[in-house]
Tab-separated table of C-alpha atoms in Angstrom:
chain	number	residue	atom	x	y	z
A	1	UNK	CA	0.000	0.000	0.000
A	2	UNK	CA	1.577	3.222	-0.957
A	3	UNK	CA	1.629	5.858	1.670
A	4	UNK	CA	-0.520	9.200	1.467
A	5	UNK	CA	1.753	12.155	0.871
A	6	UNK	CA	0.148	15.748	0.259
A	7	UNK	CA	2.593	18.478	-1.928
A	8	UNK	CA	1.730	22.330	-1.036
A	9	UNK	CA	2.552	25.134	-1.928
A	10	UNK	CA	1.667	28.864	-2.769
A	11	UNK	CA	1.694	30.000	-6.073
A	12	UNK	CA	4.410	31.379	-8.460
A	13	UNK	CA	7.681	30.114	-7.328
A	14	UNK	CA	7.020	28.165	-4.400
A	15	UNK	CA	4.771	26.196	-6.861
A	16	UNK	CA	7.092	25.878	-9.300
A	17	UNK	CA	10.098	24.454	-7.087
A	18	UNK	CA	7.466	21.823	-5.714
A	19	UNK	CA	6.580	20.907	-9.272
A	20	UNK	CA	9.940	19.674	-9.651
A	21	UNK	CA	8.872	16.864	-6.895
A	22	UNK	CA	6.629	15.603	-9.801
A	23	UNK	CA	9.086	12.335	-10.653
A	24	UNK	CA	8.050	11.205	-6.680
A	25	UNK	CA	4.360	11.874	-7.543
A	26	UNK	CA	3.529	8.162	-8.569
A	27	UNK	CA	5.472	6.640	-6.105
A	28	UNK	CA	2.844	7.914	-3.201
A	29	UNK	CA	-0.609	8.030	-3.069
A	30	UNK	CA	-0.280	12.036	-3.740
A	31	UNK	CA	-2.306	15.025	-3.582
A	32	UNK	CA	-1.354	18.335	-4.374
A	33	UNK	CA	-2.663	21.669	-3.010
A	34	UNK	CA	-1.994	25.247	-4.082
A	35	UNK	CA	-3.958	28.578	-4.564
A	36	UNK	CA	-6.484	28.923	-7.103
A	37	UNK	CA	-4.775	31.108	-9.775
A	38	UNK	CA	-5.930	31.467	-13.546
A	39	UNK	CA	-2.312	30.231	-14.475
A	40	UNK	CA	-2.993	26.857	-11.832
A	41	UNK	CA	-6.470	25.912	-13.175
A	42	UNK	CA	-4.289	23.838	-16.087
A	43	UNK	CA	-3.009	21.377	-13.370
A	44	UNK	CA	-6.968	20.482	-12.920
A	45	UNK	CA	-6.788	18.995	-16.363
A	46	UNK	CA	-3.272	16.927	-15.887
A	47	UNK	CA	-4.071	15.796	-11.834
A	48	UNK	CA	-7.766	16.251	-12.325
A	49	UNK	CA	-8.719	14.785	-8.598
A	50	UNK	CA	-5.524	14.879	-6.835
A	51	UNK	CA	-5.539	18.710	-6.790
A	52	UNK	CA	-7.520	21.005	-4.379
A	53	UNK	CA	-7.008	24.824	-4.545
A	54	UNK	CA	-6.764	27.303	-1.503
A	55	UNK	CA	-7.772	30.984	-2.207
A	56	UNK	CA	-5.431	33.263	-3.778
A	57	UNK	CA	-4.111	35.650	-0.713
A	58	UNK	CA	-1.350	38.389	-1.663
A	59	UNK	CA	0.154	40.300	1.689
A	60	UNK	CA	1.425	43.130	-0.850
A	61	UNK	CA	-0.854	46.155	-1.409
A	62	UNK	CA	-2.736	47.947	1.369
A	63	UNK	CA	-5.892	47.003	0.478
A	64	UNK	CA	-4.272	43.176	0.108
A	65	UNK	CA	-3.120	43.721	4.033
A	66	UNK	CA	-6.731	44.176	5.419
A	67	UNK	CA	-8.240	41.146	3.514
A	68	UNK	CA	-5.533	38.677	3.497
A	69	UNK	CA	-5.758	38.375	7.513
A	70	UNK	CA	-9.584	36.889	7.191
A	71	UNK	CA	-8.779	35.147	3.283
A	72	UNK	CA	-6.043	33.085	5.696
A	73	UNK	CA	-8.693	32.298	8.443
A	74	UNK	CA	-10.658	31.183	5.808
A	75	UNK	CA	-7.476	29.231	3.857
A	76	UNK	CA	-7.064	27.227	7.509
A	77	UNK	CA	-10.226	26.295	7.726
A	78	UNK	CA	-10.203	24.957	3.838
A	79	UNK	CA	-7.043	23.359	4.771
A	80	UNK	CA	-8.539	21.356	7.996
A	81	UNK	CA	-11.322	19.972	6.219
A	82	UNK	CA	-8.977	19.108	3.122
A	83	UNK	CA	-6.691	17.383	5.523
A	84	UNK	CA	-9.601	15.009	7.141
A	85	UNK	CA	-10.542	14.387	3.480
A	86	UNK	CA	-6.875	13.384	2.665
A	87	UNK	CA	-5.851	12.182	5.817
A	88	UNK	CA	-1.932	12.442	4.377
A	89	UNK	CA	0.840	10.557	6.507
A	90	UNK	CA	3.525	12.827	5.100
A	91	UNK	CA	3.318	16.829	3.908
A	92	UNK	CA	5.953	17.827	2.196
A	93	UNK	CA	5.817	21.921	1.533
A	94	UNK	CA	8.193	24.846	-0.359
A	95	UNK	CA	6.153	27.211	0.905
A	96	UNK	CA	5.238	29.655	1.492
A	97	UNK	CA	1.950	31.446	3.320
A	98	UNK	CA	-0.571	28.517	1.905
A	99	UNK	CA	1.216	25.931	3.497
A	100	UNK	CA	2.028	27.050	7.169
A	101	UNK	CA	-1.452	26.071	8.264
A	102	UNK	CA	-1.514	23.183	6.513
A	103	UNK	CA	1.942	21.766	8.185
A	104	UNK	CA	0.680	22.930	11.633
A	105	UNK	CA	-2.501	20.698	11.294
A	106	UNK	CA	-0.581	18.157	9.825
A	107	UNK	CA	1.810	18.134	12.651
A	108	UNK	CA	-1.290	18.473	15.781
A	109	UNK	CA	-2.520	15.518	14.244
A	110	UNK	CA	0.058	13.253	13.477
A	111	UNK	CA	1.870	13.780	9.632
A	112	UNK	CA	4.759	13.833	9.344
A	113	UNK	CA	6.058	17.322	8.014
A	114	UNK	CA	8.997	17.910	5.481
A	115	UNK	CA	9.668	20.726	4.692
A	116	UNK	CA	11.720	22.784	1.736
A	117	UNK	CA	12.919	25.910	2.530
A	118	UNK	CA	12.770	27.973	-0.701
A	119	UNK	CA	15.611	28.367	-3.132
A	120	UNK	CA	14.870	32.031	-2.948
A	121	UNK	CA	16.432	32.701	0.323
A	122	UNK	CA	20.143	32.172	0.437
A	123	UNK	CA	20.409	34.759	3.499
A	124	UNK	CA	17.209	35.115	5.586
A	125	UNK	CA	14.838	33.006	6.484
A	126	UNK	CA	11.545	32.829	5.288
A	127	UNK	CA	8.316	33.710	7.397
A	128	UNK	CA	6.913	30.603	6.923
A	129	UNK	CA	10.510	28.419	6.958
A	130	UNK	CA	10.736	30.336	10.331
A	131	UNK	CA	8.068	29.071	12.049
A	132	UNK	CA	7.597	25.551	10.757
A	133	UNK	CA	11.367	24.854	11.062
A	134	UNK	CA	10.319	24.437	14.732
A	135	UNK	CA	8.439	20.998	14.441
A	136	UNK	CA	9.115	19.997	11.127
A	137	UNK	CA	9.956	16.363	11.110
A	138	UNK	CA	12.729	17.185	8.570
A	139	UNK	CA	13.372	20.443	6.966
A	140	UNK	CA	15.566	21.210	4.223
A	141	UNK	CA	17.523	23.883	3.112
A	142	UNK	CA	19.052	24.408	-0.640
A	143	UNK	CA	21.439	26.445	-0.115
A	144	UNK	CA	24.876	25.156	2.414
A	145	UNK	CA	24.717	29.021	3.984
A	146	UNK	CA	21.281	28.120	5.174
A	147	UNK	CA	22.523	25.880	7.574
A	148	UNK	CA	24.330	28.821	9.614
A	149	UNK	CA	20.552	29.808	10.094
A	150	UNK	CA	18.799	26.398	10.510
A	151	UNK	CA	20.908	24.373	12.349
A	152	UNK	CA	19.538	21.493	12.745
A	153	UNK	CA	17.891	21.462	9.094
A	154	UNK	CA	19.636	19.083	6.339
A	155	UNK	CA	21.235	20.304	3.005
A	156	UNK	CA	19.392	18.904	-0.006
A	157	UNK	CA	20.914	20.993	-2.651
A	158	UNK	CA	19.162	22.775	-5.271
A	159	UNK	CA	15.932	21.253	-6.699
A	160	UNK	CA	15.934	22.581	-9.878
């Protein structure tokens, strides 16, 4: 029986660097979760049920800053009821925003949570890598300087 393994990720890059998991897919009993964006709605026709979309949220913008506090309420409340749908043994994340709820329900009830910090930040930590490098089962950093910053994390290298 293959294990249950959810991907997640926010749009854009994040997205893109988990995409590059996509060899691992059919090795797992997989789902994949990201924000509904015009440019994501073509992974609907390739994974057709193992995809679920979150709502788009944006923290840039003022008028982005007021909403995006109650669009992320709403995102962890998506996210809860897509976990006890999916009931995933592993969660493996690049990020960013979309997936910190998702990896703290995960971990409260019992998934194991990798996590990928993104290949963005060579320097400084990422809000999200910030906070789930805390329980993450294992987290992983691309770059070698990362590990002055997380050190307990494990260099992966670059997936790209």
């Amino acid at each position: 029986m293959k294990k249950r393994v959810l991907f997640i990720a926010s749009t854009g890059g994040h997205l893109e660097e988990l995409m590059q998991l996509k060899k691992m897919f059919d090795k797992y009993d997989y789902h994949i979760i990201t924000e509904k964006t015009k440019a994501n709605l073509k992974l609907k026709e390739k994974y057709n049920k193992r995809i679920s979309y979150l709502i788009y949220g944006s923290y840039t913008g003022l008028a982005n800053k007021l909403i995006y506090p109650f669009k992320l309420m709403l995102n962890t409340l998506i996210s809860f009821f897509l976990f006890l749908k999916i009931r995933p043994q592993y969660i493996v994340s690049t990020g960013a925003h979309t997936s910190g709820p998702m990896c703290l329900i995960g971990h409260l009830l019992g998934s194991k949570i990798i996590f990928i910090e993104t290949f963005a930040n060579s320097e400084s930590k990422s809000k999200t890598g910030s906070i789930v490098y805390k329980f993450a089962d294992l987290f992983i950093v691309q770059w070698e300087s990362m590990l002055e910053l997380y050190p307990e994390a494990t260099y992966g290298g670059w997936i790209f």
